[in-house]
Tab-separated table of N, CA, C and O in Angstrom:
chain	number	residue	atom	x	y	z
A	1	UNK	N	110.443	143.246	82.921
A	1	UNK	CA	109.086	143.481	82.461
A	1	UNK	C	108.409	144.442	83.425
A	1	UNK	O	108.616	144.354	84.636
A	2	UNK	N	107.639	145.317	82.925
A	2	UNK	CA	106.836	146.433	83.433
A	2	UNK	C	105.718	145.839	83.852
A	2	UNK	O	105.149	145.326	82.888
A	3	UNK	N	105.010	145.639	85.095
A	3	UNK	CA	104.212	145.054	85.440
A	3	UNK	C	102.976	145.904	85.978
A	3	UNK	O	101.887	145.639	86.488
A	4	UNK	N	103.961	147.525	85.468
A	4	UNK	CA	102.123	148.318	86.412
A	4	UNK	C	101.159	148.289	85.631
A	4	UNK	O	100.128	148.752	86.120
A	5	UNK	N	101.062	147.803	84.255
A	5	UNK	CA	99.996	148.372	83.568
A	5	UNK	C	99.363	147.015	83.466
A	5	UNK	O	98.439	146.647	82.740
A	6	UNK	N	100.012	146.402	84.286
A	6	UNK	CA	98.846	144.436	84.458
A	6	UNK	C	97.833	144.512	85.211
A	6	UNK	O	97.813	145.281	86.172
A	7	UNK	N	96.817	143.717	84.892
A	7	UNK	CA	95.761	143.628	85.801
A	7	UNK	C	95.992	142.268	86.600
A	7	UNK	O	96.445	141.257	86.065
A	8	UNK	N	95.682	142.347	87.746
A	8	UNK	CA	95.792	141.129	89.123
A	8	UNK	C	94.579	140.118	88.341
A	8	UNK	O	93.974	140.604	87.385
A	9	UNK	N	94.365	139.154	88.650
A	9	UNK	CA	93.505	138.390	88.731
A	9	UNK	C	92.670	138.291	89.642
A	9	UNK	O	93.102	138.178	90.789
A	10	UNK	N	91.561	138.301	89.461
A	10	UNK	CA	90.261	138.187	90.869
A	10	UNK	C	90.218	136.576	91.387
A	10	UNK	O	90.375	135.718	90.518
A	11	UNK	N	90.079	136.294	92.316
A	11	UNK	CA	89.713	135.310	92.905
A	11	UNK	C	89.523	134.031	92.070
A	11	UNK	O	90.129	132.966	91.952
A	12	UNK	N	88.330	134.639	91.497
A	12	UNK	CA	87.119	134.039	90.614
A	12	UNK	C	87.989	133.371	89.296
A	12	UNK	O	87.613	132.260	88.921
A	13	UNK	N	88.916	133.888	88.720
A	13	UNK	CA	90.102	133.621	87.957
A	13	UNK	C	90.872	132.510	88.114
A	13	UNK	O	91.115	131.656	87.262
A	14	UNK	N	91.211	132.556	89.141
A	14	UNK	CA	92.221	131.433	89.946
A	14	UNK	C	92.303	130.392	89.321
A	14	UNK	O	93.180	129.949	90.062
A	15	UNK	N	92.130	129.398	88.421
A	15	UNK	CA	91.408	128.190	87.765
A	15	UNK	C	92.675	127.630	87.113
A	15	UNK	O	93.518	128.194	86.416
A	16	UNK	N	92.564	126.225	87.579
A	16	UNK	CA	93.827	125.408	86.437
A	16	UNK	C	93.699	125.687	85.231
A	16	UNK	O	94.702	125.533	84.536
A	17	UNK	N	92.184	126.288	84.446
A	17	UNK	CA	92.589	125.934	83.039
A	17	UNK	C	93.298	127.459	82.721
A	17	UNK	O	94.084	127.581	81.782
A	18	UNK	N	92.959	128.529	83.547
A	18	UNK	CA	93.583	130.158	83.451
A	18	UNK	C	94.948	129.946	83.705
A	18	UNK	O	95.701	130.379	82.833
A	19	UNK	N	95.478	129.378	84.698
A	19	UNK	CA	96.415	129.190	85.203
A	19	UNK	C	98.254	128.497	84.951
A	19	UNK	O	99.397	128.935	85.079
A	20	UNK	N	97.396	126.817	84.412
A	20	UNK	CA	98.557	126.397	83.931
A	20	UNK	C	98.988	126.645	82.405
A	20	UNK	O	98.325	126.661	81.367
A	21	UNK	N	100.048	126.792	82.608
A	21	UNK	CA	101.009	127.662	81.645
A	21	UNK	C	101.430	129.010	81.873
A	21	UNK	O	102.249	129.528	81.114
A	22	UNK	N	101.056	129.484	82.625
A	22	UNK	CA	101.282	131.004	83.303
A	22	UNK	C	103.217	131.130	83.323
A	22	UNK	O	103.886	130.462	84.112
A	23	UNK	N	103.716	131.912	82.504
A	23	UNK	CA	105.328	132.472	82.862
A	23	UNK	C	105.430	132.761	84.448
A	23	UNK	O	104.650	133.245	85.268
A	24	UNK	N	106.241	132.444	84.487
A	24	UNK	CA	106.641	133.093	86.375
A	24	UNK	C	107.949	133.722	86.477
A	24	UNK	O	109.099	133.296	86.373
A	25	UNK	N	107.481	134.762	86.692
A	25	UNK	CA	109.000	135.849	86.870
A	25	UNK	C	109.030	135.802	88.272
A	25	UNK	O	108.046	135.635	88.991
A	26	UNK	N	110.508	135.996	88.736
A	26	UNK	CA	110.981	136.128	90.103
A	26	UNK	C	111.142	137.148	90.244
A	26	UNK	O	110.653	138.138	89.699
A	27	UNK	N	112.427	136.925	91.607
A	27	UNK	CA	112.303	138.392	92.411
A	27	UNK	C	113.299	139.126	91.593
A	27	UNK	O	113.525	140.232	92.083
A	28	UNK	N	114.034	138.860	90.410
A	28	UNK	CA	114.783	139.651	89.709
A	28	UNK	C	114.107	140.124	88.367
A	28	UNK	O	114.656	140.926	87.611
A	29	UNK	N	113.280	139.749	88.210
A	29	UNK	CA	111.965	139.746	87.296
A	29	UNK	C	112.505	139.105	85.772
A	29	UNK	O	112.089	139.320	84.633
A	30	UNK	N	113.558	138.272	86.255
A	30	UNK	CA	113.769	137.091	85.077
A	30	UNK	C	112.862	136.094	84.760
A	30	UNK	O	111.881	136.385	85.445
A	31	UNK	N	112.588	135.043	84.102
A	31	UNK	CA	111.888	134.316	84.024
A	31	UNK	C	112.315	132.618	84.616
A	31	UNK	O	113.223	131.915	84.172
A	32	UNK	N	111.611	132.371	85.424
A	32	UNK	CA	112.124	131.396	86.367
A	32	UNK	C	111.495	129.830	86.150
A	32	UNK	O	112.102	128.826	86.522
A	33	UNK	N	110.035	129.803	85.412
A	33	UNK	CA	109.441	128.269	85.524
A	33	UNK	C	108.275	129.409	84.627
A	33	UNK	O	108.197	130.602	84.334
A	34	UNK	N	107.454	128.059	84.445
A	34	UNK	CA	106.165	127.657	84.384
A	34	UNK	C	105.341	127.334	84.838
A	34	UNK	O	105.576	126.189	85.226
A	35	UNK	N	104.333	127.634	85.103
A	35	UNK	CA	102.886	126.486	85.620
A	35	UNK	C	102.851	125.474	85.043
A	35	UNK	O	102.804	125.545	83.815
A	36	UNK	N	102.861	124.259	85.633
A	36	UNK	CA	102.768	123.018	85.147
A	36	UNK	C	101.183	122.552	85.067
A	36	UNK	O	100.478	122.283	84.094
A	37	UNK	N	100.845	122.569	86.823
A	37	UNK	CA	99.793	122.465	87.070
A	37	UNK	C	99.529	122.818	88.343
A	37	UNK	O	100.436	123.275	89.038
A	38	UNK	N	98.149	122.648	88.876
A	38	UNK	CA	97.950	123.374	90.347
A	38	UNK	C	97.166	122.435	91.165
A	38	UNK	O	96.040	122.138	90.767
A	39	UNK	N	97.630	121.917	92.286
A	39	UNK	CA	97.161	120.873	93.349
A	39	UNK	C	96.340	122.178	94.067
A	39	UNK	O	96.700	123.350	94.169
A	40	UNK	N	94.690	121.292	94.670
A	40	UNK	CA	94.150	123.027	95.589
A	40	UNK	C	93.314	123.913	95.009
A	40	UNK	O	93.256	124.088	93.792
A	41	UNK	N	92.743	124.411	95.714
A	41	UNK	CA	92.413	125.886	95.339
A	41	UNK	C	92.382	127.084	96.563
A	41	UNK	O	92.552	126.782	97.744
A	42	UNK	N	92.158	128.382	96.141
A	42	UNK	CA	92.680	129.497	97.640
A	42	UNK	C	93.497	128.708	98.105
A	42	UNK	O	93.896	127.632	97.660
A	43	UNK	N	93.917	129.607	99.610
A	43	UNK	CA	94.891	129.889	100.043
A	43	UNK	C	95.479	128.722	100.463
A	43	UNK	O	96.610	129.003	100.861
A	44	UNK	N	95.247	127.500	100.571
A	44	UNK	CA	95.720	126.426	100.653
A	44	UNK	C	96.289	125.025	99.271
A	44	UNK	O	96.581	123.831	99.340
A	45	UNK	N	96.212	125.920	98.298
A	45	UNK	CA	96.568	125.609	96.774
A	45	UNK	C	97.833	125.665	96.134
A	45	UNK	O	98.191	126.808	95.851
A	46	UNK	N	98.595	124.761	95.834
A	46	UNK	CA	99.932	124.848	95.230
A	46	UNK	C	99.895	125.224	93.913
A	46	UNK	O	98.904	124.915	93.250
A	47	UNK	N	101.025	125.991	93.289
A	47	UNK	CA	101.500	125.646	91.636
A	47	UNK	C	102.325	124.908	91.595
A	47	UNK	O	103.205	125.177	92.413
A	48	UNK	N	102.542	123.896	90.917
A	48	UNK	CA	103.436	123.458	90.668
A	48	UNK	C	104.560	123.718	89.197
A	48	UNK	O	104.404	123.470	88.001
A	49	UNK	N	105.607	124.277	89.920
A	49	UNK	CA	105.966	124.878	88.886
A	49	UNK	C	107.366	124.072	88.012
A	49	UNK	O	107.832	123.021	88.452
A	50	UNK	N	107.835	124.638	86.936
A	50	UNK	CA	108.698	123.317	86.029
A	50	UNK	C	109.937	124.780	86.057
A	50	UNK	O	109.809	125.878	85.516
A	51	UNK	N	110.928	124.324	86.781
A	51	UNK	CA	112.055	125.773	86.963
A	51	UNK	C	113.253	124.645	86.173
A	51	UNK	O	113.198	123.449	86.460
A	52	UNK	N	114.271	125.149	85.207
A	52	UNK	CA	115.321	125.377	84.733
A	52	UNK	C	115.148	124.072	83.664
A	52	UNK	O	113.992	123.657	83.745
A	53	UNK	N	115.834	123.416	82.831
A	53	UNK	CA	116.018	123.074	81.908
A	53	UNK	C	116.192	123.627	80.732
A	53	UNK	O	116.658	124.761	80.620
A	54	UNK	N	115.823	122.855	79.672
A	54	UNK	CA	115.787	123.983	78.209
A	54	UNK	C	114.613	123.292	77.189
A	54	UNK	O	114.493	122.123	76.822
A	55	UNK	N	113.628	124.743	76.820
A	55	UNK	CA	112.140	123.684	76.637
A	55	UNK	C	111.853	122.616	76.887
A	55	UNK	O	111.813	121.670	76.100
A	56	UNK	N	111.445	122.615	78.801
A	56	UNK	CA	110.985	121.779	79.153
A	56	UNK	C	111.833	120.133	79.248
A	56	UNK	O	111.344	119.080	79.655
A	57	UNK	N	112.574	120.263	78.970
A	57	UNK	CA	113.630	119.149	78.723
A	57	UNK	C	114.436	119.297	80.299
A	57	UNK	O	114.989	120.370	80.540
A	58	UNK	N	114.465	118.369	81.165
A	58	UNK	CA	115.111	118.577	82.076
A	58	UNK	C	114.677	119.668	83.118
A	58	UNK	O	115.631	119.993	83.826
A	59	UNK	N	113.528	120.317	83.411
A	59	UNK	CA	112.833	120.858	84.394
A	59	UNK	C	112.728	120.307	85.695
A	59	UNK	O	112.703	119.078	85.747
A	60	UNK	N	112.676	120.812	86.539
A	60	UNK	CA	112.451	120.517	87.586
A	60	UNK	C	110.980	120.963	88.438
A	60	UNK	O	110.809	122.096	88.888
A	61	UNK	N	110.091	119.974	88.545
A	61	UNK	CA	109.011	120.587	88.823
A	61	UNK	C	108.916	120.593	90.656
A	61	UNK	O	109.168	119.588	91.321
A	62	UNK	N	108.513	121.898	91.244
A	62	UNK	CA	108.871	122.311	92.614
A	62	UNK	C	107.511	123.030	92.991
A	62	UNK	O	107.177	123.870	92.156
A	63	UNK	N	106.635	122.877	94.093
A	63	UNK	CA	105.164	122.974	94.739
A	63	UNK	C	105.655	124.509	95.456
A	63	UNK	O	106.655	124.541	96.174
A	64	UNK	N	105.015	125.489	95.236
A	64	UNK	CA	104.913	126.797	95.397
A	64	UNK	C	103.491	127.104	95.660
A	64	UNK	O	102.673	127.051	94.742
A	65	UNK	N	103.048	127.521	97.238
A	65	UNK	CA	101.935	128.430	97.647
A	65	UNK	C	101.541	129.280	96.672
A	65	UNK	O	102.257	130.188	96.249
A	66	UNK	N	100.053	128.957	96.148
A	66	UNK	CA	99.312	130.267	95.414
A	66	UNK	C	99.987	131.414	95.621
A	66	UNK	O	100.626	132.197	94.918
A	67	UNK	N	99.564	131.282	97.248
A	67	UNK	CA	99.730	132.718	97.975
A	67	UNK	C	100.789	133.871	97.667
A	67	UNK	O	100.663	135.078	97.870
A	68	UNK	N	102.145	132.992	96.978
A	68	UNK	CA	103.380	133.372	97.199
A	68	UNK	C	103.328	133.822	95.556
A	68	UNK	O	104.406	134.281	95.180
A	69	UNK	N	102.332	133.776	94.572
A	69	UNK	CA	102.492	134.222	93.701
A	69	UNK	C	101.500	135.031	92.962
A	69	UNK	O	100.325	134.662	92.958
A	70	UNK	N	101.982	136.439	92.137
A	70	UNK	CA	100.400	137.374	92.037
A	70	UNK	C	100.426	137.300	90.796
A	70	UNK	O	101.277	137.785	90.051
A	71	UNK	N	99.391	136.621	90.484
A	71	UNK	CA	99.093	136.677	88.615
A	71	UNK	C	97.805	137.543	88.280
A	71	UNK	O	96.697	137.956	88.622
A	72	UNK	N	98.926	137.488	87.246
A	72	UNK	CA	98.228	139.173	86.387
A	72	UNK	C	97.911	138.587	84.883
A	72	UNK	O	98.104	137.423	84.530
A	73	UNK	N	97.390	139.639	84.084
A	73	UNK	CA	97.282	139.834	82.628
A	73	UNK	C	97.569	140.663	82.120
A	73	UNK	O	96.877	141.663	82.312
A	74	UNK	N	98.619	140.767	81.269
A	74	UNK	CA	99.408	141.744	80.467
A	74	UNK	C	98.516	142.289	79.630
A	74	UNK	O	97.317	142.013	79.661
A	75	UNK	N	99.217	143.353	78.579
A	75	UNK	CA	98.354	143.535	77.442
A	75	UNK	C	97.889	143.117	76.166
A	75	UNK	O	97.131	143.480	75.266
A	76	UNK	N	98.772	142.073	76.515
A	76	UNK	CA	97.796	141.010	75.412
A	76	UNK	C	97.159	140.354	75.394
A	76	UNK	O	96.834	139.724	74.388
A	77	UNK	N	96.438	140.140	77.161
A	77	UNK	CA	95.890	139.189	77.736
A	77	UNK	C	96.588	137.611	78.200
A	77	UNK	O	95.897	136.646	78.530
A	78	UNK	N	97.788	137.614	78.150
A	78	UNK	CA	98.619	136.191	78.288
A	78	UNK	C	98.599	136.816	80.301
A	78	UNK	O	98.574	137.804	81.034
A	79	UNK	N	98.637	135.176	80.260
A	79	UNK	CA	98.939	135.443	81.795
A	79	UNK	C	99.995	135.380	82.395
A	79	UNK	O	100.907	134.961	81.683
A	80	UNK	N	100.286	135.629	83.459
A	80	UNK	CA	101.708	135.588	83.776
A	80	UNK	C	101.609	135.552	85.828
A	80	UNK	O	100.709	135.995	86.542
A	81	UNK	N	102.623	135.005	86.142
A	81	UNK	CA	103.012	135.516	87.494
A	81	UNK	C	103.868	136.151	87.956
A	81	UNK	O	104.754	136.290	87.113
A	82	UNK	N	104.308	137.071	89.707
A	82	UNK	CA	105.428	137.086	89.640
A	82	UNK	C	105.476	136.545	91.156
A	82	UNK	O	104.497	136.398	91.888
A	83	UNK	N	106.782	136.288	91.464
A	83	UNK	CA	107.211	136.005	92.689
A	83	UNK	C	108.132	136.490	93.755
A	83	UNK	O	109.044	136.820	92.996
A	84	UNK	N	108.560	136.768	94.881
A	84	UNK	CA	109.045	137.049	95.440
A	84	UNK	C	110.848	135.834	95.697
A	84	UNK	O	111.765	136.023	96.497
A	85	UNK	N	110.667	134.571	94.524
A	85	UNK	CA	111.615	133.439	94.612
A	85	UNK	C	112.216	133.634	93.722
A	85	UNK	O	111.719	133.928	92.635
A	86	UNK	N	113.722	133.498	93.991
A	86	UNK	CA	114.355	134.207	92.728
A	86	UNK	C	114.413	132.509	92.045
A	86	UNK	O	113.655	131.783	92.687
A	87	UNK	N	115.181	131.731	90.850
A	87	UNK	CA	115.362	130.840	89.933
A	87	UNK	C	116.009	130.042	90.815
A	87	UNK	O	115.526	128.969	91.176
A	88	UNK	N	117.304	130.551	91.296
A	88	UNK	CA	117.804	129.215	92.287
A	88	UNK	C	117.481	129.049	93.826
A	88	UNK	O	118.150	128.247	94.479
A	89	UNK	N	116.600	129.692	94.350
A	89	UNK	CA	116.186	129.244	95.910
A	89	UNK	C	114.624	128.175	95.198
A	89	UNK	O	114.128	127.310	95.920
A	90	UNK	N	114.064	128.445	93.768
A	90	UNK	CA	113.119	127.608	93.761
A	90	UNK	C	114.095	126.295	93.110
A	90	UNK	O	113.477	125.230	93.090
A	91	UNK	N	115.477	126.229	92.595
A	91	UNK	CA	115.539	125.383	92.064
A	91	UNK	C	116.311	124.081	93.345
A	91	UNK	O	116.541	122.885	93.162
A	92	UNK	N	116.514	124.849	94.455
A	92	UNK	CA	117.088	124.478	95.928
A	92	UNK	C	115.645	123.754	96.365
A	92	UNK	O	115.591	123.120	97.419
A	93	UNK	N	114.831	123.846	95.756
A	93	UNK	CA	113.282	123.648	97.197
A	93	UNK	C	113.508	121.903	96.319
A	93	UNK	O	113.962	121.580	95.222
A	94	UNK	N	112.890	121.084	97.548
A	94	UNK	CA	112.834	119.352	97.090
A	94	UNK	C	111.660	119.347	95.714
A	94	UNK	O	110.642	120.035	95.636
A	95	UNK	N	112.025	118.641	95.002
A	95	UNK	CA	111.185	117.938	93.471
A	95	UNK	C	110.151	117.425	94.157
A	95	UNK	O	110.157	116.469	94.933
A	96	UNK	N	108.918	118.385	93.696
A	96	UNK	CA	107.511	117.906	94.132
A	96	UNK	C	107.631	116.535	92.975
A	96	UNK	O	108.278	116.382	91.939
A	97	UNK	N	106.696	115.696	93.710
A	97	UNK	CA	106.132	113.923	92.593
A	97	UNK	C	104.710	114.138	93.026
A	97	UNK	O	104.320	114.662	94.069
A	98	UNK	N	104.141	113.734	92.224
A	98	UNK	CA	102.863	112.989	91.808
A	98	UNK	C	102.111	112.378	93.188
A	98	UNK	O	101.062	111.741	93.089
């Protein structure tokens, strides 16, 4: 996916309800998880994200720094992230719980 013609999100954006459900592409710009939901806000704020299964069936949900991820809005307005984590170093990180 072509990501120059996305716009970043401002600050002000940041918001669980903007947020969860957001696609998350990695560092191969495959598609790696979902936003589940987000513990936090700024720079001290997790996503928690739902990496591998098959719709959601068998996911693994894994706590990822805001910081570590830049969400944008495409041109259709859907949101999206990307990351610098490729699918299996997030699917290596310990199963965030509740």
């Amino acid at each position: 996916m072509d990501h120059t013609n996305h716009v970043r999100l401002t600050t002000t954006e940041l918001t669980p309800a903007v947020l969860e459900g957001a696609t998350v592409y990695g560092a191969d710009d495959h598609k790696v998880g979902k936003v589940d939901h987000i513990h936090g806000v700024g720079a001290g704020g997790k996503a928690i994200i739902d990496v591998g299964g098959f719709l959601g069936i068998g996911a693994k949900p894994v706590a990822v720094p805001l910081s570590d991820l830049d969400f944008m809005r495409d041109e259709d307005g859907d949101i999206h992230a990307v990351t610098a984590w490729t699918k299996d170093q997030l699917k290596d990180m310990p199963e965030h719980h509740h």
